[in-house]
Amino acid sequence: MKAIIIIPTYNESKNIVRLIHALQYRFSGMTHDMHILVVDDNSPDGTAGEVKKLQSRFNNVHLLTGEKAGLGVAYTRGIAHAMENLDADVVFEMDADFSHKPEDVPRLMAEIDKGADFVIGSRYVLGGSIPKEWGVRRRLNSKFGNIVARYLAGLYHVQDCTAGFRAIRASILRNIDFSELGVKGYAFQVALLHQALVLKASITEIPVDFIDRTEGESKLGVKDIIEFILNAWWIRFDSLKTFLKFAVVGASGVVVNLGFFTLFLTAGINKYIASPMAIEISIISNFLLNNFWTFRWRKTKDRARIRGLKFNAVSFLALGVSYGTFVALSIFFPEVPPQLHQLVGIIPATLLNYFLNSYWTFKQVDEN
Ligand code: GDD
Ligand code: MN
């Protein structure tokens, strides 16, 4: 397998040369085709120049340069280059400042070999650690970041969501639309992890010690923190979207149902005939909207025709429930206007409809 270690850099001239040498030393003990891709944002301290000098010695060292636009933008460019031009099977994320130990690279790769799609060098699983010399503020910052990602964004199952030391299979990355992530800075780590979870990637955390940098300084700024929190909200909202769309479709179905029912009554059709006709029309309009809007992105097992058949079965059941309710209410409460009976009948039918369509007709297939 060909693995590309992406190292974003901004003013890391004091670290990058030593790191590239340390990595080459580790690569010599590995069976995979290991490469390094430095993504430098025109660092004023001459980081790119240092890398260029090493390129004449090592043909597995690559360099991308560009304008400074944030950690996430640098990674996005790096990943695209690694996949399109360097033909990567696996992509690593790694910091340039020795916070991530080069000797851990083979450990992450070994998890890929065992079948994982997304390996995280984790500070917060048993055996992992953050620097002992970190003060209360840095500890709280890091803890807070993970709490926001886990409980606000909803990535509960991962202990270290903000980790910057990871190995990811290209097959996962290929299915991610990076232009849709909408993040520029450090929030990228959480946004990417979220996409991997959506794709049901198999995610493994292995313990690592995070070492405090001795050269240069951290680039994490206030802008990154604000974007980080906004992004977590966005992820939370995003997972609510399917449900919200379903609710909107449902509401439109109520309008369609009652509209046609009234229309049929006005046209002089018997209410016991008008009711199922209006129900059927609204079920069809709901299905079409859900098929082409709400669940559009879901990868379903069935072809459209089978989905249509399943939908018909669900509709038939829902129609029975809805019409049964209408008839029962008409008999027990004849003094109430029939529109109200029709409206109440929608409730149990909608619940049944949602449940069966979401978990059967439009059931998401598992990748593995
Ligand atoms: N190209 C580029 N552009 N590189 C950048 C930029 C940028 O705008 N900002 C940061 N980097 C590079 C740094 O040069 C370094 O190699 C790496 O990204 C990490 O940056 P640091 O500034 O050292 O980050 P940190 O130590 O505060 O944060 C670490 O912990 C975070 C929280 O766990 C990193 O591991 C982050 O990835 C992680 O999210
Ligand atoms: Mn750092």
Coordinates of C-alpha atoms and ligand atoms in Angstrom, one line a residue:
M1 CA 0.0 0.0 0.0
K2 CA 1.1 3.5 -0.7
A3 CA 0.7 5.9 2.3
I4 CA 1.2 9.6 2.2
I5 CA 1.9 11.5 5.5
I6 CA 0.5 15.0 5.1
I7 CA 2.3 17.5 7.3
P8 CA 0.8 21.0 7.2
T9 CA 3.3 23.7 8.1
Y10 CA 3.4 27.3 9.0
N11 CA 6.7 28.6 10.3
E12 CA 8.1 25.2 11.1
S13 CA 11.6 25.5 9.7
K14 CA 13.1 24.6 13.1
N15 CA 11.2 21.3 13.1
I16 CA 10.5 20.1 9.6
V17 CA 14.1 18.9 8.6
R18 CA 14.5 16.9 11.8
L19 CA 11.0 15.5 11.5
I20 CA 11.5 14.3 7.9
H21 CA 14.7 12.6 8.9
A22 CA 13.1 11.0 11.9
L23 CA 10.2 9.7 9.6
Q24 CA 12.6 8.3 7.0
Y25 CA 14.3 6.4 9.7
R26 CA 11.0 4.8 10.8
F27 CA 10.0 4.1 7.2
S28 CA 13.1 1.9 6.7
G29 CA 11.5 -0.6 9.1
M30 CA 8.1 -0.6 7.3
T31 CA 6.9 -2.8 4.4
H32 CA 4.6 -0.1 2.9
D33 CA 5.5 2.5 0.3
M34 CA 5.7 5.5 2.6
H35 CA 5.7 9.2 1.5
I36 CA 5.7 12.6 3.0
L37 CA 3.7 15.6 1.7
V38 CA 4.5 18.9 3.3
V39 CA 1.7 21.5 2.7
D40 CA 3.3 24.8 3.5
D41 CA 1.5 28.1 3.3
N42 CA 4.4 30.3 2.1
S43 CA 5.9 30.4 5.6
P44 CA 8.0 33.5 6.0
D45 CA 10.6 31.6 7.9
G46 CA 11.6 29.6 4.8
T47 CA 10.1 26.2 5.7
A48 CA 9.4 25.4 2.1
G49 CA 13.1 26.0 1.2
E50 CA 14.2 23.5 3.8
V51 CA 11.9 20.9 2.3
K52 CA 13.1 21.6 -1.2
K53 CA 16.7 20.9 -0.2
L54 CA 15.6 17.5 1.2
Q55 CA 13.7 16.7 -2.0
S56 CA 17.0 16.2 -3.8
R57 CA 18.0 13.6 -1.3
F58 CA 14.7 11.8 -0.8
N59 CA 12.3 11.0 -3.7
N60 CA 9.5 10.2 -1.3
V61 CA 9.3 13.8 -0.1
H62 CA 6.7 16.1 -1.8
L63 CA 5.8 19.7 -1.3
L64 CA 2.7 21.8 -2.0
T65 CA 2.8 25.5 -1.4
G66 CA 0.0 28.1 -1.3
E67 CA -1.5 31.1 0.5
K68 CA -2.1 30.9 4.2
A69 CA -5.8 30.1 4.6
G70 CA -6.0 27.9 7.7
L71 CA -5.2 24.3 8.8
G72 CA -8.4 22.8 7.2
V73 CA -7.8 24.4 3.9
A74 CA -4.2 23.2 3.9
Y75 CA -5.4 19.6 4.7
T76 CA -8.0 19.8 2.0
R77 CA -5.4 20.7 -0.6
G78 CA -3.0 18.1 0.7
I79 CA -5.6 15.3 0.6
A80 CA -6.7 16.2 -2.9
H81 CA -3.1 16.2 -4.1
A82 CA -2.3 12.9 -2.3
M83 CA -5.3 11.1 -3.9
E84 CA -5.3 12.6 -7.4
N85 CA -1.5 13.0 -8.1
L86 CA 0.2 10.7 -5.7
D87 CA -2.2 7.8 -5.9
A88 CA -2.5 7.3 -2.1
D89 CA -4.1 4.3 -0.6
V90 CA -3.8 5.7 2.9
V91 CA -3.4 9.3 4.0
F92 CA -1.9 10.4 7.4
E93 CA -2.4 13.6 9.2
M94 CA 0.5 14.7 11.4
D95 CA 1.8 17.9 13.0
A96 CA 5.3 19.2 12.2
D97 CA 6.2 20.1 15.7
F98 CA 7.0 16.6 17.2
S99 CA 3.8 16.6 19.2
H100 CA 3.2 13.4 17.4
K101 CA 5.9 10.8 17.8
P102 CA 7.4 9.4 14.5
E103 CA 7.7 6.0 16.2
D104 CA 3.9 5.9 16.4
V105 CA 3.5 6.0 12.6
P106 CA 4.0 2.2 12.2
R107 CA 1.5 1.6 15.0
L108 CA -1.2 3.6 13.2
M109 CA -0.4 1.8 10.0
A110 CA -0.7 -1.6 11.7
E111 CA -4.3 -0.8 12.6
I112 CA -5.0 0.0 8.9
D113 CA -3.4 -3.4 8.1
K114 CA -5.8 -5.0 10.5
G115 CA -8.7 -3.5 8.6
A116 CA -9.5 -0.2 10.2
D117 CA -10.6 2.7 7.9
F118 CA -9.9 5.6 10.2
V119 CA -7.2 5.3 12.9
I120 CA -6.9 8.0 15.6
G121 CA -3.8 8.5 17.7
S122 CA -5.8 9.3 20.8
R123 CA -4.7 11.1 23.9
Y124 CA -7.9 10.3 25.7
V125 CA -8.1 6.5 25.6
L126 CA -6.4 4.3 28.3
G127 CA -2.7 4.6 27.9
G128 CA -2.7 7.9 26.0
S129 CA -1.6 11.2 27.5
I130 CA -1.4 15.0 27.2
P131 CA 1.8 16.7 28.4
K132 CA 2.3 16.8 32.1
E133 CA 3.6 20.3 31.9
W134 CA 0.3 21.6 30.4
G135 CA -1.3 24.2 32.7
V136 CA -4.9 24.1 33.8
R137 CA -5.9 26.4 30.9
R138 CA -4.5 24.2 28.1
R139 CA -5.9 21.1 29.7
L140 CA -9.3 22.7 29.9
N141 CA -9.1 24.0 26.4
S142 CA -8.4 20.6 25.0
K143 CA -11.0 18.9 27.3
F144 CA -13.6 21.6 26.3
G145 CA -12.9 21.0 22.6
N146 CA -13.6 17.3 23.0
I147 CA -16.8 17.9 25.1
V148 CA -18.2 20.3 22.4
A149 CA -17.4 17.7 19.7
R150 CA -18.8 14.8 21.6
Y151 CA -21.9 16.2 23.2
L152 CA -22.8 19.2 21.0
A153 CA -21.9 17.8 17.6
G154 CA -22.9 14.3 18.8
L155 CA -19.7 12.3 18.1
Y156 CA -20.2 10.5 21.4
H157 CA -18.3 7.3 20.6
V158 CA -14.9 8.9 19.9
Q159 CA -12.8 9.9 22.9
D160 CA -10.4 12.2 21.0
C161 CA -12.3 14.0 18.3
T162 CA -9.9 16.9 17.8
A163 CA -6.7 14.7 17.4
G164 CA -4.4 15.8 14.6
F165 CA -2.6 12.4 14.3
R166 CA -4.6 10.0 12.2
A167 CA -4.4 7.5 9.3
I168 CA -7.3 7.3 6.9
R169 CA -8.1 5.0 4.0
A170 CA -8.4 6.7 0.6
S171 CA -11.6 4.7 0.0
I172 CA -13.2 6.7 2.8
L173 CA -11.8 10.0 1.7
R174 CA -13.0 9.5 -1.9
N175 CA -16.6 9.5 -0.7
I176 CA -16.3 12.8 1.1
D177 CA -17.2 16.1 -0.7
F178 CA -14.6 18.4 0.9
S179 CA -16.2 21.5 -0.7
E180 CA -19.2 20.8 1.5
L181 CA -17.3 20.7 4.8
G182 CA -17.4 24.5 5.0
V183 CA -14.5 24.8 7.5
K184 CA -11.2 26.5 7.1
G185 CA -9.3 26.1 10.4
Y186 CA -8.9 23.5 13.2
A187 CA -12.6 22.6 13.0
F188 CA -11.6 20.5 10.0
Q189 CA -10.6 17.6 12.3
V190 CA -14.1 17.3 13.7
A191 CA -15.8 18.0 10.4
L192 CA -13.8 15.2 8.7
L193 CA -14.4 12.8 11.6
H194 CA -18.1 13.4 11.4
Q195 CA -18.1 12.6 7.6
A196 CA -16.3 9.4 8.3
L197 CA -18.9 8.5 10.9
V198 CA -21.7 9.3 8.4
L199 CA -20.0 6.9 6.0
K200 CA -19.9 4.3 8.7
A201 CA -16.1 4.0 8.5
S202 CA -14.6 1.6 11.0
I203 CA -12.9 3.9 13.5
T204 CA -10.1 2.8 15.8
E205 CA -8.5 4.8 18.6
I206 CA -5.0 3.8 19.8
P207 CA -3.3 5.5 22.7
V208 CA -0.5 8.1 21.9
D209 CA 1.5 10.5 24.1
F210 CA 1.1 14.1 22.9
I211 CA 4.4 15.9 23.3
D212 CA 4.5 19.6 23.9
R213 CA 6.4 21.5 21.2
T214 CA 9.8 22.8 22.0
E215 CA 10.4 24.9 18.9
G216 CA 8.1 27.5 17.4
E217 CA 4.5 28.2 18.6
S218 CA 0.9 27.0 18.2
K219 CA -1.1 28.6 15.5
L220 CA -4.5 28.0 17.0
G221 CA -6.3 31.3 17.2
V222 CA -9.6 32.8 18.4
K223 CA -11.0 32.5 14.9
D224 CA -10.4 28.8 15.0
I225 CA -12.2 28.5 18.3
I226 CA -15.3 30.4 17.1
E227 CA -15.4 28.3 13.9
F228 CA -15.0 25.2 16.0
I229 CA -18.1 25.9 18.1
L230 CA -20.2 27.0 15.1
N231 CA -19.2 23.9 13.2
A232 CA -20.3 21.7 16.1
W233 CA -23.7 23.4 16.0
W234 CA -23.9 22.9 12.3
I235 CA -23.2 19.1 12.6
R236 CA -25.9 18.8 15.2
F237 CA -28.4 20.6 13.0
D238 CA -27.3 18.6 10.0
S239 CA -28.3 15.3 11.7
L240 CA -31.7 16.9 12.5
K241 CA -32.2 17.8 8.8
T242 CA -33.6 14.5 7.7
F243 CA -36.2 14.6 10.4
L244 CA -37.0 18.2 9.7
K245 CA -37.5 17.5 6.0
F246 CA -39.8 14.6 6.8
A247 CA -41.8 17.0 9.1
V248 CA -42.1 19.5 6.2
V249 CA -43.2 16.8 3.8
G250 CA -45.7 15.6 6.3
A251 CA -47.2 19.1 6.7
S252 CA -47.5 19.5 3.0
G253 CA -49.2 16.1 2.9
V254 CA -51.8 17.4 5.4
V255 CA -52.6 20.3 3.1
V256 CA -52.8 18.1 0.1
N257 CA -55.0 15.6 1.9
L258 CA -57.5 18.1 3.3
G259 CA -57.4 20.2 0.2
F260 CA -58.5 17.3 -2.1
F261 CA -60.9 16.0 0.5
T262 CA -62.7 19.4 0.5
L263 CA -62.5 19.6 -3.2
F264 CA -64.2 16.2 -3.6
L265 CA -66.9 17.0 -1.0
T266 CA -67.6 20.2 -2.9
A267 CA -67.9 18.2 -6.1
G268 CA -70.6 16.2 -4.4
I269 CA -68.6 13.0 -3.8
N270 CA -69.7 10.8 -0.9
K271 CA -67.5 11.5 2.1
Y272 CA -66.7 7.7 2.6
I273 CA -65.3 7.7 -1.0
A274 CA -63.7 11.1 -0.9
S275 CA -61.7 10.2 2.2
P276 CA -59.6 7.3 0.8
M277 CA -59.1 9.2 -2.5
A278 CA -57.7 12.2 -0.7
I279 CA -55.6 10.0 1.5
E280 CA -54.1 8.1 -1.5
I281 CA -53.2 11.3 -3.3
S282 CA -51.4 12.7 -0.2
I283 CA -49.5 9.5 0.3
I284 CA -48.3 9.6 -3.3
S285 CA -47.2 13.2 -3.0
N286 CA -45.4 12.5 0.3
F287 CA -43.6 9.5 -1.3
L288 CA -42.4 11.5 -4.2
L289 CA -41.1 14.3 -2.0
N290 CA -39.4 11.9 0.4
N291 CA -37.9 9.9 -2.5
F292 CA -36.5 12.9 -4.3
W293 CA -35.8 15.2 -1.4
T294 CA -35.7 13.8 2.2
F295 CA -34.0 10.5 1.5
R296 CA -32.3 11.5 -1.8
W297 CA -28.8 11.0 -0.4
R298 CA -29.5 7.6 1.2
K299 CA -27.9 4.7 -0.4
T300 CA -30.7 2.1 -0.5
K301 CA -30.4 -1.5 -1.4
D302 CA -33.4 -1.6 -3.7
R303 CA -33.9 -0.1 -7.1
A304 CA -36.5 2.5 -7.6
R305 CA -39.1 0.0 -8.8
I306 CA -38.7 -2.2 -5.6
R307 CA -38.8 0.9 -3.5
G308 CA -42.1 1.8 -5.3
L309 CA -43.5 -1.6 -4.5
K310 CA -42.6 -1.4 -0.9
F311 CA -44.0 2.1 -0.8
N312 CA -47.3 0.8 -2.2
A313 CA -47.5 -1.8 0.5
V314 CA -46.8 0.8 3.2
S315 CA -49.3 3.2 1.6
F316 CA -51.9 0.5 1.6
L317 CA -51.4 -0.1 5.3
A318 CA -51.3 3.6 6.1
L319 CA -54.4 4.2 4.0
G320 CA -56.2 1.4 6.0
V321 CA -55.1 3.0 9.3
S322 CA -56.1 6.5 8.2
Y323 CA -59.4 5.5 6.7
G324 CA -60.2 3.2 9.6
T325 CA -59.7 6.1 11.9
F326 CA -61.9 8.3 9.7
V327 CA -64.7 5.8 9.6
A328 CA -64.6 5.2 13.4
L329 CA -64.6 8.9 14.2
S330 CA -67.4 9.5 11.7
I331 CA -69.5 6.9 13.5
F332 CA -68.7 7.9 17.0
F333 CA -68.7 11.7 16.5
P334 CA -71.2 12.4 13.7
E335 CA -71.7 16.0 14.8
V336 CA -68.1 17.0 14.2
P337 CA -67.2 18.2 10.6
P338 CA -65.7 15.4 8.5
Q339 CA -62.5 17.4 7.8
L340 CA -61.6 17.0 11.5
H341 CA -62.1 13.2 11.3
Q342 CA -59.9 13.2 8.2
L343 CA -57.2 15.3 10.0
V344 CA -57.1 13.1 13.1
G345 CA -56.8 10.0 10.8
I346 CA -53.5 11.4 9.4
I347 CA -51.7 11.2 12.8
P348 CA -51.4 7.4 13.3
A349 CA -50.9 6.9 9.5
T350 CA -48.0 9.4 9.4
L351 CA -46.2 7.7 12.3
L352 CA -46.6 4.3 10.6
N353 CA -45.6 5.7 7.3
Y354 CA -42.5 7.3 8.7
F355 CA -41.4 4.3 10.6
L356 CA -41.9 1.8 7.8
N357 CA -40.5 4.0 5.0
S358 CA -37.4 5.1 7.0
Y359 CA -36.5 1.7 8.3
W360 CA -37.7 -0.4 5.3
T361 CA -38.3 1.4 2.0
F362 CA -35.5 3.9 2.4
K363 CA -33.3 1.8 4.7
Q364 CA -29.7 2.9 4.6
V365 CA -27.4 0.0 3.6
D366 CA -24.3 -0.6 5.8
E367 CA -21.0 -0.3 3.9
N368 CA -19.5 -3.3 5.6
Ligands
GDD1 N1 -0.2 25.0 6.1 C1 -0.7 25.3 7.2 N2 -1.6 26.4 7.3 N3 -0.3 24.7 8.4 C2 -0.8 25.1 9.5 C3 -1.7 26.1 9.7 C4 -2.1 26.8 8.5 O1 -2.9 27.7 8.5 N4 -2.0 26.3 11.0 C5 -1.4 25.3 11.6 N5 -0.6 24.6 10.8 C6 0.3 23.5 11.1 C7 1.4 23.8 12.1 O2 2.6 24.3 11.5 C8 1.6 22.4 12.7 O3 2.5 21.6 11.9 C9 0.3 21.8 12.7 O4 -0.5 22.5 11.7 C10 -0.4 21.9 14.0 O5 -0.5 23.2 14.4 P1 -0.2 23.7 15.9 O6 -0.3 25.2 15.9 O7 1.1 23.1 16.4 O8 -1.4 23.1 16.6 P2 -1.7 22.8 18.1 O9 -0.5 22.1 18.8 O10 -2.2 24.0 18.8 O11 -2.9 21.8 17.9 C11 -2.7 20.4 17.9 O12 -3.7 19.9 18.6 C12 -5.0 20.2 18.1 C13 -6.0 19.8 19.1 O13 -5.8 18.5 19.5 C14 -2.9 19.8 16.5 O14 -2.6 18.4 16.6 C15 -4.3 19.9 15.9 O15 -4.4 19.2 14.7 C16 -5.3 19.5 16.8 O16 -6.6 19.7 16.3
MN2 MN 1.4 21.8 18.0

